[in-house]
Amino acid sequence: MVMRLPRSALLWLFLGLSTVLLGGCATTGALDTARQYYRAGNYSQAEAALGEADITGKDRVLILMERGAIRQASGNYDVSSVDFVAANDELQRLETYSLSKGAASMVVNDRVQSYLGAPYEWTLLHSMTALNHLALALWEEAAVEARRTVYTLRPEVRRSYPDIAFARYLAGFCFEMIGDYSNAELQYKIASSLMGPCAVDENTGRISWRKYTVTNETIPSLLPISERLNICPESNGPVLEQQREYQGDHELVCFVLVGDSSLGSDFEMSSPIVEHPPYVEFYQNGNYLGRSYNLTDTRRLAGETMSIDALGKGIKTASRIAVKEGIAQSLDRNGSPELALLTRVILIGMLERPDERHWVTLPRWLQVARVRCSGSLTNYDIVVKDAYGGTLDSRTIISPISKTYGTYVSILRIKP
Amino acid sequence: MFKKYMGYGFIMGICGVALFSSGCAMFRAKTEDVSVDNMQHMRADYDATDMRKITQEMVDGILQWPTIAANTNPPIMMIAGVQNRTKQYVDTKNLTDRMRTLLLQSGKVQFVNAERRDELLKEQGYQAAHATAATQVAIGKQLGASYMLTGSLTEMSESTPNQVRVSKTQLNYYKLTIEITDLETGLIAWTKEVEFARSLRIPLIGW
């Protein structure tokens, strides 16, 4: 039996659907505006722009993540943590799959479903929260987030998604700060195994370049410093002189967050051009303390996640197009070719678009510097350099600098 | 046929509106007082009911310790804190405050206020400078603790592995360990563990 629907009913359906779908555009606009302000460094305006977004809707998790990162960048670590914790609570609530939204996503697109984030975003959400706690010298709270981080990285939870060196290192550091040295060593060891050119001393948490012996190669002068410094003195090529690091009796651990997670096209994501990140040199009273090392590139994480999810998403997209085509063909059989054409235009032409939502204000390069310093650290100087040693920026940092026993902890945000 | 279905839809719409506007309890917010002894668990995580239960159990154990039970002169303790080693934001001071209250109310233990030392010294200094001799408290008369109470709250959790299913079960295990250390010798004079576990089944599919 073929169901015949009157044209007026279909027209109302079209108008209702359009209203519902267009209503979500306000949130997208607010997010885009906030992200533009964030990239320009106008954090207060970015936060204000997010005030217009619907924080109770399907993008609640995304808005909380973005706002939390913006607040963190502007130094409001306590309210940033509130947002991050709320995002985590919402993610736990969303563990229950909504049948109604799932059904709607088979007729419209995946954007009607609540934003769940990618597995690497779940982990880094805890890492960002831990950084807030470290900035406020809340060591036990940071350790709570470290345990949550480790839980999300367990093989049975993470499954085939990539492990994250920065999250492991940060978790290890949080355990070290509360005196849980055995767990700290374990996390440092895992982080070290994930860091390509760098290695972590699991006993001290210090980071250094791995040493590779090269026998018959010369060093191209255009290689980034990171790769040139890998060469052992025994190799045939010239060796760069490294700056002598200051040997103070205290330690400064600085977590450097560089850039943002704007993604390129699908092509760019599937064939990423290797980009060498900038790095930061640290100075105290004119003494060179050391530099930061890149542990994680979130764009690479996004690309790997996209590759893993590609098959499932492809199958769902194909099924959804088949459903939409079925609806259009049903209208055709009903004797409504105009409505069938309109349905195809709207459902397939306009509404069939990929869900590209992701956490943009998540920093792209996540770096750590662990250097010796003197015990009277109230501020320190940084020089931001590109991968080839060219100076990009320099300034003096006075906060946040928290301290426990012989260790100072700080967080830096570097714009791309 | 369509008019018949339209008629049914109209009637159902009227019924729906009537139901909503009738003030059906299911659709109204409601508050009521709940006895703290009858609170229900909403999640598998550590909650107020667990805090009350494990602190009571721990205090009962401390009061049975011969050093306290048989001692006519209540020993003096200080609380150095209980470490939170769970994945939750647990207010462990809440836990130790309750233990301290129950122990003090028993009359068998005394506590020095280690957290307020700075304020105490500040007040004593102020009195020495500004209060009358008759009302000044004597300096250097604070009592020293003989024992230090510390501990940790740990958590281990598991959930059902990846499989085709409509619900997921999460199991949380908690253990509170309290130790009382002799401040003179450094020996652990007393220790006890209180443990509990709870499971929660979460539907993976909902409306």
Coordinates of C-alpha atoms in Angstrom, one line a residue, chain A residues 246-252 284 371-376 405-408:
Chain A
Y246 CA 72.3 26.8 33.4
Q247 CA 72.7 24.3 36.2
G248 CA 70.5 25.7 38.9
D249 CA 69.4 23.9 42.0
H250 CA 65.7 24.2 41.2
E251 CA 63.6 23.1 38.3
L252 CA 61.2 24.9 36.0
Q284 CA 66.6 33.6 33.7
V371 CA 65.0 23.1 32.8
R372 CA 67.2 23.9 35.8
C373 CA 66.8 27.3 37.3
S374 CA 67.7 29.2 40.4
G375 CA 65.6 29.1 43.5
S376 CA 64.5 32.7 43.3
Y405 CA 59.3 22.2 46.9
G406 CA 62.1 22.6 44.3
T407 CA 59.9 22.7 41.2
Y408 CA 58.3 25.7 39.5

